[in-house]
C-alpha cells in the first residue's frame, strides 16, 4: 500500500473481487479494471460474469425462496439479521467509505454520511419486518370471515447505478429482505465493490445462503439477462429513463415480471421573492453540486421570481464560487470528481450547448485542475429558455439552469414543464403559496424551505417518467409483497344444489 495525502492509502495493486452466488465466492471470469476517477490509478478488478452465472444466481435465489429458508422465518428473526447487518456496516464504515471514494470519486465526508443513512435503512427495515401484516374483514356476514395476507413477491432482480452505489443498494436491499424475498443484484460495472462487501456483512449477520446473490458485469449483458429472466418475479431498476423503458419491454416480452423503476429527474427549485434568499441560495448551491450533480433528485432547474431574480442569482453565483472542489480524500472537499469519462464528456457537451443556444454563464462552465482526476466547476446558466437542451434534458452534472417567473401560476407551469417528476423544492415564507405549489407540482418528493431532507421512514419514487412504485418506508416493503385475499366459511354452507 502506498501512503496518500490526507492520511488515506491507495491500493498499490487493484483489489480483485469475485462474485457471490449461493453463499459462495466465485471467480475465474474476465476482469474489468476500474480506475479511481480522482487519482487515475487502478483500484479494483471485478468479474465480467456470463449469462450462465446469472442463471446460477437466479436458480440459487429461486431455491432459497421456494424452500422458505427466509420467507418462512418469523419477522422478528429477519429483523435480527437486518439489525446485525446494520451493526456490521457500522463496524466497516471506514472501509466502505474508502471504496466508495476510490470507485465513485465522491468526498469522503459525504460517503461517511451516506453510510450512516444506510445503517438507518437497515434499522428501519428491521422494524418493518416485525410489523409487516395484512388485514382482516369481520364484516362479511356471520358465515364468512375475510383476510388479506401480505406475501413476498418472490425472487427480485436488483439493478443499481454508479452515482450512489452503496446508498441506493441499501435503500432497496433491507426492504426487499424485510418482505421475505430473495434477490440477485447487479451493480453498475464501475462501482461494484461495496455491493460485494455487503455480501460478506449479510452472511456474517446470519443471512441464509442463496438469499442475497451478486453478479457483476455490463448492463447490456448481465443487466439485460436479469430483465429478461423468466424466473425473476420482480425487477427493481434504478437508473436512466432510457434503460427503464427497455426494462418495460423486456418484462413484456418475457414473464411480465413486476417492475419497480426509479429513473431520471429534472427537478425544480422554486424561489419566491418573500423567501429567505440567503437560505434558498445556500440550498440551491447544495442542490446542484451535491455528488457533483450526479444525483437523481438534484435541483437542476432554478425557477425564481423575477423581482428578485438578479439579486438572487448574484448571491447564488457567489456561493457557488466558494464551493470546495478537489481531492475527495481531503476532509474539507465538498465536491469531488466526475465518476466516469463518458459522464464528464456529456456534462461538458451540455455546457457547450447551453452557450451555443444563447444562455449566459454566471459562474463556472470550466474544467478545474485539481490533480489527477476529472473536475468541473459548479455552473450557473441564466437566461435559459424552455426550448433549450439544458432546460429539458437531465445533464447529471453540476449545471444549474435559471428561469424567471411573474406569477404563482407561471411558477407552477414552469415547474411542471418536464417529462420528469422525481422531486421539487419550494422556498417562501407564505404558507399558502408554499402549500399551493406543493399540491400542484407533480413530483414524488417535495421539500418546503429545505432540500434533500428526510430519512428512510418516508417513501421515495417518481411521478411521470421518473418511475413506477416506491422504495423505503413501509410502502417500500409492501412494494415487494403481493396481497392474497382469503375467505373462510364459518357457518354451515347454504347448498347450491338441493339435496
Ligand atoms: P444507466 O441506466 O445507464 O445504468 C443503471 C444500471 O443499469 C447499471 O447497473 C447498468 O449497468 C444497467 N444497465 C445498463 N443498460 C442496461 C440494460 N440494457 N438492461 C439492464 N440493465 C442495464 O444509468 P446510470 O448512468 O448508471 O445512472 C444515472 C441515471 O440513473 C440517471 O438518469 C439518474 O437520474 C438515475 N438515477 C435515478 C435514481 C432514482 O432514485 N430515481 C437514483 C439514482 C440514479
Coordinates of C-alpha atoms and ligand atoms in Angstrom, one line a residue:
X1 CA 0.0 0.0 0.0
X2 CA 1.2 3.5 -0.8
X3 CA 0.6 6.4 1.5
X4 CA -1.6 9.2 0.2
X5 CA -2.1 12.8 1.2
X6 CA -4.9 13.3 3.8
X7 CA -3.7 10.0 5.5
X8 CA -5.7 7.7 3.2
X9 CA -3.9 4.9 1.3
X10 CA -4.4 4.0 -2.3
X11 CA -4.1 0.3 -3.2
X12 CA -0.7 -0.5 -4.7
X13 CA -2.3 -3.0 -7.0
X14 CA -6.1 -3.2 -7.7
X15 CA -8.1 -5.4 -5.4
X16 CA -9.8 -8.3 -7.1
X17 CA -13.4 -9.1 -6.2
X18 CA -15.1 -12.3 -7.1
X19 CA -18.9 -12.6 -7.4
X20 CA -21.3 -14.2 -4.9
X21 CA -23.8 -17.0 -5.6
X22 CA -25.5 -19.2 -3.0
X23 CA -23.3 -18.1 -0.1
X24 CA -20.0 -18.7 -2.0
X25 CA -17.4 -16.6 -3.7
X26 CA -16.7 -17.4 -7.3
X27 CA -14.1 -16.1 -9.8
X28 CA -12.3 -17.1 -13.0
X29 CA -14.0 -14.7 -15.3
X30 CA -12.6 -11.9 -17.5
X31 CA -11.8 -9.0 -15.2
X32 CA -12.8 -5.3 -15.5
X33 CA -10.2 -2.8 -14.2
X34 CA -11.6 0.3 -12.6
X35 CA -9.5 3.5 -12.2
X36 CA -10.1 6.0 -9.4
X37 CA -11.9 9.0 -11.0
X38 CA -9.9 11.3 -8.7
X39 CA -6.5 9.7 -8.8
X40 CA -6.2 8.0 -12.2
X41 CA -4.8 4.7 -10.7
X42 CA -6.4 1.3 -11.0
X43 CA -8.2 0.4 -7.8
X44 CA -10.5 -2.6 -8.3
X45 CA -10.9 -5.7 -10.6
X46 CA -14.4 -7.1 -10.9
X47 CA -15.6 -10.1 -12.8
X48 CA -17.4 -9.9 -16.1
X49 CA -20.0 -12.6 -15.3
X50 CA -21.7 -14.6 -18.0
X51 CA -25.4 -15.3 -18.7
X52 CA -24.8 -18.7 -17.2
X53 CA -23.7 -17.1 -14.0
X54 CA -27.0 -15.1 -14.0
X55 CA -28.9 -18.4 -14.4
X56 CA -27.0 -19.9 -11.5
X57 CA -27.7 -16.9 -9.3
X58 CA -31.4 -16.9 -10.1
X59 CA -31.6 -20.6 -9.5
X60 CA -30.0 -20.1 -6.1
X61 CA -32.4 -17.3 -5.2
X62 CA -35.3 -19.3 -6.5
X63 CA -34.5 -22.3 -4.3
X64 CA -33.9 -20.1 -1.3
X65 CA -37.3 -18.5 -1.8
X66 CA -39.2 -21.7 -2.6
X67 CA -37.9 -23.8 0.3
X68 CA -38.8 -20.9 2.6
X69 CA -35.5 -20.7 4.4
X70 CA -36.0 -16.9 4.6
X71 CA -39.7 -16.2 3.9
X72 CA -40.7 -18.9 6.4
X73 CA -38.9 -17.3 9.3
X74 CA -40.8 -15.1 11.8
X75 CA -40.5 -11.4 11.0
X76 CA -38.5 -11.0 14.3
X77 CA -35.8 -13.4 13.0
X78 CA -35.5 -11.4 9.8
X79 CA -35.3 -8.2 11.8
X80 CA -32.5 -9.7 13.8
X81 CA -30.4 -10.3 10.7
X82 CA -31.1 -6.8 9.5
X83 CA -30.1 -5.3 12.8
X84 CA -26.8 -7.3 12.9
X85 CA -26.2 -6.1 9.3
X86 CA -26.6 -2.5 10.4
X87 CA -24.0 -3.2 13.1
X88 CA -21.7 -4.9 10.6
X89 CA -21.9 -1.8 8.3
X90 CA -21.2 0.4 11.3
X91 CA -18.0 -1.5 12.1
X92 CA -16.8 -1.4 8.5
X93 CA -17.8 2.2 7.9
X94 CA -14.3 3.5 7.0
X95 CA -13.6 0.6 4.7
X96 CA -16.8 1.0 2.8
X97 CA -16.3 4.8 2.6
X98 CA -12.8 4.3 1.2
X99 CA -14.1 2.0 -1.7
X100 CA -16.9 4.4 -2.4
X101 CA -14.4 7.3 -2.8
X102 CA -12.0 5.2 -4.8
X103 CA -14.6 3.9 -7.3
X104 CA -17.0 6.8 -7.4
X105 CA -15.0 9.9 -6.7
X106 CA -17.4 11.4 -4.0
X107 CA -16.0 13.3 -1.0
X108 CA -15.1 11.1 2.0
X109 CA -17.2 13.2 4.4
X110 CA -20.2 12.7 2.1
X111 CA -19.5 8.9 1.8
X112 CA -19.5 8.6 5.6
X113 CA -22.8 10.4 5.8
X114 CA -24.3 8.2 3.2
X115 CA -23.2 5.1 5.1
X116 CA -24.9 6.4 8.2
X117 CA -28.1 6.7 6.2
X118 CA -27.6 3.1 5.0
X119 CA -27.3 1.9 8.6
X120 CA -30.6 3.7 9.3
X121 CA -32.2 1.9 6.3
X122 CA -31.4 -1.5 7.8
X123 CA -32.7 -0.4 11.2
X124 CA -35.9 1.0 9.7
X125 CA -36.5 -2.1 7.6
X126 CA -35.9 -4.3 10.7
X127 CA -38.8 -2.5 12.4
X128 CA -40.9 -3.0 9.3
X129 CA -40.1 -6.7 9.1
X130 CA -41.6 -7.2 12.6
X131 CA -44.7 -5.0 11.9
X132 CA -45.5 -6.2 8.3
X133 CA -49.0 -7.5 8.3
X134 CA -52.2 -7.9 6.3
X135 CA -55.8 -7.1 7.0
X136 CA -58.9 -8.8 8.2
X137 CA -62.6 -8.4 7.4
X138 CA -65.1 -9.2 10.1
X139 CA -68.0 -7.5 8.2
X140 CA -68.7 -10.2 5.5
X141 CA -71.6 -11.7 7.5
X142 CA -71.7 -14.2 10.3
X143 CA -70.9 -17.1 7.9
X144 CA -67.8 -15.6 6.3
X145 CA -64.5 -14.3 7.5
X146 CA -62.0 -12.5 5.2
X147 CA -58.3 -12.0 5.5
X148 CA -55.8 -10.3 3.3
X149 CA -52.4 -11.8 3.5
X150 CA -49.2 -10.0 2.5
X151 CA -46.9 -12.4 0.8
X152 CA -43.4 -11.8 -0.5
X153 CA -43.4 -11.5 -4.3
X154 CA -40.6 -14.0 -4.8
X155 CA -37.2 -13.6 -6.5
X156 CA -36.2 -10.0 -7.0
X157 CA -33.6 -8.8 -9.6
X158 CA -32.0 -5.5 -8.4
X159 CA -30.0 -3.3 -10.8
X160 CA -28.3 -0.2 -9.4
X161 CA -26.5 2.8 -10.8
X162 CA -23.0 4.2 -10.2
X163 CA -23.9 7.6 -8.6
X164 CA -24.7 6.2 -5.1
X165 CA -23.5 2.6 -5.2
X166 CA -24.0 1.8 -1.5
X167 CA -26.8 4.2 -0.7
X168 CA -29.2 3.1 -3.5
X169 CA -28.3 -0.5 -2.7
X170 CA -29.2 0.0 1.0
X171 CA -32.4 1.9 0.2
X172 CA -33.5 -1.4 -1.5
X173 CA -31.9 -4.5 0.0
X174 CA -33.1 -4.3 3.6
X175 CA -36.7 -3.5 2.5
X176 CA -36.6 -6.4 0.0
X177 CA -35.3 -8.7 2.7
X178 CA -37.8 -7.5 5.3
X179 CA -40.6 -8.6 2.9
X180 CA -39.2 -12.2 2.8
X181 CA -38.0 -12.0 -0.8
X182 CA -34.6 -13.3 -2.1
X183 CA -32.6 -11.4 -4.6
X184 CA -29.9 -11.2 -7.3
X185 CA -28.1 -7.8 -7.5
X186 CA -26.2 -6.3 -10.4
X187 CA -24.4 -3.2 -9.5
X188 CA -23.0 -0.7 -12.1
X189 CA -19.8 -2.1 -13.5
X190 CA -17.7 0.9 -12.5
X191 CA -18.8 0.7 -8.8
X192 CA -19.3 -2.9 -7.7
X193 CA -17.0 -3.1 -4.7
X194 CA -19.4 -2.1 -1.9
X195 CA -22.2 -4.3 -3.2
X196 CA -19.8 -7.2 -2.9
X197 CA -18.7 -6.2 0.6
X198 CA -22.3 -6.2 1.7
X199 CA -22.5 -9.9 0.8
X200 CA -19.9 -10.7 3.5
X201 CA -21.6 -8.5 6.0
X202 CA -25.0 -10.1 5.4
X203 CA -23.5 -13.6 5.6
X204 CA -21.8 -12.7 8.9
X205 CA -25.1 -11.4 10.2
X206 CA -26.7 -14.8 9.6
X207 CA -28.5 -14.4 6.3
X208 CA -29.0 -17.9 4.8
X209 CA -27.1 -18.8 1.7
X210 CA -28.9 -18.1 -1.6
X211 CA -30.9 -15.2 -0.3
X212 CA -28.5 -12.4 -1.5
X213 CA -26.6 -13.1 -4.7
X214 CA -24.4 -10.7 -6.7
X215 CA -23.5 -10.9 -10.4
X216 CA -21.2 -8.3 -11.9
X217 CA -20.7 -7.0 -15.4
X218 CA -22.1 -4.7 -18.0
X219 CA -25.7 -3.6 -18.3
X220 CA -26.0 -4.8 -21.9
X221 CA -25.2 -8.5 -21.0
X222 CA -25.8 -9.1 -17.3
X223 CA -28.4 -6.4 -16.7
X224 CA -30.3 -7.3 -19.8
X225 CA -30.2 -11.0 -18.8
X226 CA -31.9 -10.1 -15.5
X227 CA -34.6 -8.0 -17.1
X228 CA -35.4 -10.9 -19.5
X229 CA -35.1 -13.8 -17.0
X230 CA -38.4 -15.8 -16.8
X231 CA -37.7 -16.9 -13.2
X232 CA -37.4 -13.4 -11.7
X233 CA -40.7 -12.2 -10.2
X234 CA -39.9 -8.6 -9.8
X235 CA -37.2 -6.3 -11.1
X236 CA -36.2 -3.2 -9.2
X237 CA -34.3 -0.9 -11.5
X238 CA -32.6 2.4 -10.6
X239 CA -31.0 4.3 -13.5
X240 CA -31.8 6.2 -16.6
X241 CA -35.3 6.6 -18.1
X242 CA -34.0 5.1 -21.4
X243 CA -32.9 1.9 -19.8
X244 CA -36.0 1.9 -17.6
X245 CA -38.1 1.9 -20.8
X246 CA -36.1 -1.1 -22.1
X247 CA -36.9 -3.0 -18.8
X248 CA -40.6 -2.4 -19.5
X249 CA -40.1 -4.0 -23.0
X250 CA -38.1 -6.9 -21.6
X251 CA -40.7 -7.6 -18.9
X252 CA -43.5 -7.6 -21.5
X253 CA -41.5 -9.9 -23.8
X254 CA -40.7 -12.4 -21.0
X255 CA -42.8 -13.2 -18.0
X256 CA -44.5 -9.9 -17.2
X257 CA -42.4 -9.5 -14.1
X258 CA -43.5 -6.7 -11.8
X259 CA -41.3 -3.6 -12.2
X260 CA -40.1 -1.0 -9.7
X261 CA -38.5 1.9 -11.6
X262 CA -36.6 4.8 -10.1
X263 CA -35.5 6.9 -13.0
X264 CA -34.2 10.3 -14.0
X265 CA -35.2 13.8 -12.9
X266 CA -35.1 17.5 -13.9
X267 CA -36.1 18.8 -10.6
X268 CA -37.3 22.4 -9.9
X269 CA -36.3 24.6 -7.0
X270 CA -38.9 27.4 -6.9
X271 CA -37.9 30.6 -5.1
X272 CA -40.4 33.3 -4.3
X273 CA -39.4 36.9 -3.6
X274 CA -40.6 36.5 0.1
X275 CA -38.2 33.6 0.8
X276 CA -35.1 33.9 2.9
X277 CA -32.8 34.4 -0.1
X278 CA -29.6 33.5 1.8
X279 CA -31.1 30.2 2.9
X280 CA -32.6 29.5 -0.5
X281 CA -29.3 30.3 -2.3
X282 CA -27.4 28.0 0.0
X283 CA -29.9 25.2 -0.7
X284 CA -29.7 25.8 -4.5
X285 CA -25.9 25.7 -4.4
X286 CA -26.0 22.5 -2.4
X287 CA -28.9 21.0 -4.5
X288 CA -26.9 21.3 -7.8
X289 CA -23.5 20.5 -6.5
X290 CA -24.1 17.6 -4.1
X291 CA -22.5 14.4 -5.6
X292 CA -21.2 16.7 -8.4
X293 CA -24.8 17.0 -9.6
X294 CA -24.8 13.3 -10.4
X295 CA -27.9 12.9 -8.3
X296 CA -31.4 11.9 -9.4
X297 CA -33.0 14.4 -7.1
X298 CA -30.5 17.2 -7.8
X299 CA -32.3 20.6 -8.2
X300 CA -31.2 21.4 -11.7
X301 CA -33.9 24.0 -12.7
X302 CA -33.9 27.2 -10.6
X303 CA -37.3 29.0 -11.0
X304 CA -37.0 32.4 -9.3
X305 CA -39.5 35.3 -9.0
X306 CA -38.4 38.0 -11.5
X307 CA -38.5 40.8 -8.9
X308 CA -35.6 39.2 -7.0
X309 CA -34.0 37.2 -9.8
X310 CA -30.9 39.3 -10.4
X311 CA -30.2 39.7 -6.7
X312 CA -30.7 36.0 -6.1
X313 CA -28.5 34.9 -8.9
X314 CA -25.7 37.2 -7.7
X315 CA -25.9 35.7 -4.1
X316 CA -26.1 32.2 -5.6
X317 CA -23.2 32.6 -8.0
X318 CA -21.0 34.0 -5.1
X319 CA -21.8 30.9 -3.0
X320 CA -21.2 28.5 -5.9
X321 CA -17.7 30.1 -6.5
X322 CA -16.8 29.2 -2.8
X323 CA -17.7 25.5 -3.1
X324 CA -14.5 23.5 -2.3
X325 CA -13.9 21.2 -5.3
X326 CA -11.0 18.8 -5.1
X327 CA -9.4 15.5 -3.9
X328 CA -12.3 13.6 -2.3
X329 CA -10.0 12.3 0.4
X330 CA -9.5 15.9 1.7
X331 CA -12.0 16.1 4.6
X332 CA -12.7 19.7 3.6
X333 CA -13.7 18.8 0.0
X334 CA -17.4 19.4 -0.8
X335 CA -17.5 18.3 -4.4
X336 CA -15.3 15.5 -5.8
X337 CA -14.6 14.1 -9.3
X338 CA -16.9 13.3 -12.1
X339 CA -17.4 9.5 -11.9
X340 CA -16.9 8.3 -15.5
X341 CA -15.1 9.6 -18.6
X342 CA -18.4 9.4 -20.6
X343 CA -20.3 11.4 -18.0
X344 CA -17.6 14.0 -18.0
X345 CA -18.0 14.4 -21.7
X346 CA -21.8 14.5 -21.5
X347 CA -21.6 17.4 -19.0
X348 CA -19.1 19.4 -21.0
X349 CA -21.1 18.9 -24.1
X350 CA -24.2 20.3 -22.3
X351 CA -22.2 23.3 -21.1
X352 CA -21.1 24.0 -24.7
X353 CA -24.7 23.5 -26.0
X354 CA -26.0 25.9 -23.4
X355 CA -23.6 28.6 -24.5
X356 CA -24.4 27.9 -28.2
X357 CA -28.1 28.2 -27.6
X358 CA -27.6 31.7 -26.0
X359 CA -27.8 31.1 -22.2
X360 CA -25.4 33.2 -20.1
X361 CA -22.9 31.6 -17.7
X362 CA -22.9 33.5 -14.4
X363 CA -20.3 31.2 -12.8
X364 CA -18.4 28.0 -13.6
X365 CA -18.5 26.4 -17.0
X366 CA -14.9 25.3 -16.9
X367 CA -12.8 22.2 -16.2
X368 CA -10.8 22.6 -12.9
X369 CA -7.3 21.4 -12.5
X370 CA -7.4 19.6 -9.1
X371 CA -4.8 17.0 -9.7
X372 CA -5.1 13.7 -11.4
X373 CA -8.9 13.5 -12.0
X374 CA -12.0 14.9 -13.8
X375 CA -13.3 18.0 -12.1
X376 CA -15.9 20.5 -13.4
X377 CA -16.7 23.9 -11.7
X378 CA -20.3 24.2 -10.4
X379 CA -22.0 26.1 -13.2
X380 CA -25.0 28.6 -13.2
X381 CA -26.7 29.5 -16.5
X382 CA -29.1 32.4 -16.6
X383 CA -31.5 33.5 -19.4
X384 CA -32.4 29.9 -20.1
X385 CA -35.4 29.3 -22.4
X386 CA -37.7 26.3 -22.1
X387 CA -36.8 25.1 -25.6
X388 CA -33.0 24.7 -24.8
X389 CA -31.4 21.3 -24.2
X390 CA -30.1 22.4 -20.8
X391 CA -33.7 23.3 -19.8
X392 CA -35.2 19.9 -20.8
X393 CA -32.7 17.1 -20.6
X394 CA -31.2 15.6 -17.5
X395 CA -27.5 16.7 -17.5
X396 CA -26.5 14.7 -14.4
X397 CA -23.7 17.2 -13.5
X398 CA -23.2 20.4 -11.6
X399 CA -25.0 22.6 -14.1
X400 CA -28.0 24.7 -13.0
X401 CA -30.4 26.5 -15.4
X402 CA -32.2 29.6 -14.1
X403 CA -35.7 30.7 -15.3
X404 CA -37.7 33.7 -14.1
X405 CA -41.5 33.9 -13.3
X406 CA -44.0 36.7 -12.7
X407 CA -46.9 34.8 -11.1
X408 CA -47.7 31.7 -8.9
X409 CA -49.4 30.0 -11.9
X410 CA -46.4 30.7 -14.1
X411 CA -44.0 29.2 -11.5
X412 CA -46.1 26.0 -11.3
X413 CA -46.4 25.7 -15.0
X414 CA -42.6 26.1 -15.5
X415 CA -42.0 23.5 -12.7
X416 CA -44.4 21.0 -14.4
X417 CA -42.9 21.7 -17.9
X418 CA -40.9 18.4 -18.0
X419 CA -41.4 14.8 -18.7
X420 CA -39.9 14.0 -15.3
X421 CA -41.5 14.2 -11.8
X422 CA -39.0 13.0 -9.2
X423 CA -38.5 15.8 -6.7
X424 CA -39.1 19.5 -6.1
X425 CA -38.4 22.2 -3.6
X426 CA -40.2 25.5 -2.9
X427 CA -39.0 28.5 -0.9
X428 CA -41.4 31.0 0.5
X429 CA -42.4 32.4 3.9
X430 CA -46.0 32.4 2.9
X431 CA -47.6 29.0 3.8
X432 CA -50.5 29.4 1.4
X433 CA -48.1 29.8 -1.6
X434 CA -45.8 27.0 -0.5
X435 CA -48.7 24.6 0.0
X436 CA -50.4 25.5 -3.3
X437 CA -47.1 24.8 -5.1
X438 CA -46.7 21.6 -3.2
X439 CA -50.1 20.4 -4.2
X440 CA -49.9 21.4 -7.8
X441 CA -46.4 20.4 -8.8
X442 CA -46.2 16.8 -9.9
X443 CA -43.2 15.2 -8.1
X444 CA -42.7 12.2 -5.8
X445 CA -40.7 14.0 -3.2
X446 CA -41.2 17.6 -2.1
X447 CA -39.2 19.9 0.2
X448 CA -40.6 23.2 1.6
X449 CA -37.9 25.6 2.7
X450 CA -35.4 22.8 2.8
X451 CA -33.8 20.4 0.3
X452 CA -32.9 16.7 0.2
X453 CA -34.0 16.3 3.8
X454 CA -35.6 13.2 5.2
X455 CA -34.7 9.6 6.1
X456 CA -35.7 6.0 5.3
X457 CA -39.0 6.3 7.1
X458 CA -40.7 8.1 4.1
X459 CA -41.1 6.6 0.6
X460 CA -39.1 7.7 -2.5
X461 CA -40.2 7.4 -6.1
X462 CA -41.2 9.4 -9.1
X463 CA -44.3 10.8 -10.9
X464 CA -44.5 10.7 -14.8
X465 CA -41.4 9.4 -16.5
X466 CA -39.3 9.4 -13.3
X467 CA -40.6 5.9 -12.4
X468 CA -43.1 3.4 -11.0
X469 CA -43.5 2.3 -7.4
X470 CA -42.0 3.4 -4.2
X471 CA -38.9 2.5 -2.2
X472 CA -38.1 2.8 1.5
X473 CA -40.6 3.2 4.4
X474 CA -43.5 0.9 5.0
X475 CA -44.5 1.4 1.3
X476 CA -41.0 0.3 0.3
X477 CA -41.6 -3.1 2.0
X478 CA -45.1 -3.5 0.7
X479 CA -43.8 -2.9 -2.8
X480 CA -42.1 -6.3 -2.6
X481 CA -45.2 -8.1 -1.4
X482 CA -48.5 -9.0 -3.0
X483 CA -51.9 -9.3 -1.4
X484 CA -53.8 -12.6 -1.2
X485 CA -57.5 -12.4 -0.3
X486 CA -58.6 -15.4 1.8
X487 CA -62.3 -16.2 2.6
X488 CA -63.2 -18.7 5.3
X489 CA -66.6 -20.2 5.7
X490 CA -67.5 -20.2 9.4
X491 CA -71.1 -21.5 9.4
X492 CA -73.0 -24.2 7.5
X493 CA -73.0 -23.6 3.8
X494 CA -76.4 -23.0 2.2
X495 CA -76.3 -25.5 -0.6
X496 CA -76.4 -24.5 -4.3
X497 CA -77.8 -27.9 -5.3
X498 CA -80.8 -29.1 -3.5
X499 CA -80.2 -32.5 -1.7
Ligands
LIG1 P1 -28.0 3.6 -16.5 O1 -29.4 3.4 -16.8 O2 -27.1 3.7 -17.7 O3 -27.5 2.3 -15.7 C1 -28.1 1.9 -14.5 C2 -27.8 0.4 -14.3 O4 -28.5 -0.3 -15.4 C3 -26.4 0.0 -14.3 O5 -26.2 -1.1 -13.4 C4 -26.2 -0.5 -15.8 O6 -25.2 -1.5 -15.9 C5 -27.5 -1.1 -16.0 N1 -27.9 -1.2 -17.4 C6 -27.5 -0.5 -18.5 N2 -28.1 -0.9 -19.6 C7 -28.9 -1.9 -19.3 C8 -29.8 -2.8 -20.0 N3 -30.0 -2.6 -21.3 N4 -30.5 -3.7 -19.3 C9 -30.4 -3.8 -18.0 N5 -29.6 -3.1 -17.2 C10 -28.8 -2.1 -17.9 O7 -27.9 4.8 -15.5 P2 -26.6 5.4 -14.8 O8 -25.9 6.2 -15.9 O9 -25.8 4.3 -14.1 O10 -27.3 6.3 -13.7 C11 -27.7 7.5 -14.0 C12 -29.2 7.6 -14.1 O11 -29.8 7.0 -13.0 C13 -29.7 9.0 -14.2 O12 -30.7 9.1 -15.1 C14 -30.3 9.2 -12.8 O13 -31.3 10.2 -12.7 C15 -30.8 7.8 -12.5 N6 -31.0 7.6 -11.1 C16 -32.2 7.6 -10.5 C17 -32.4 7.4 -9.1 C18 -33.8 7.4 -8.5 O14 -33.9 7.1 -7.4 N7 -34.8 7.8 -9.2 C19 -31.3 7.3 -8.3 C20 -30.0 7.3 -8.9 C21 -29.9 7.4 -10.3

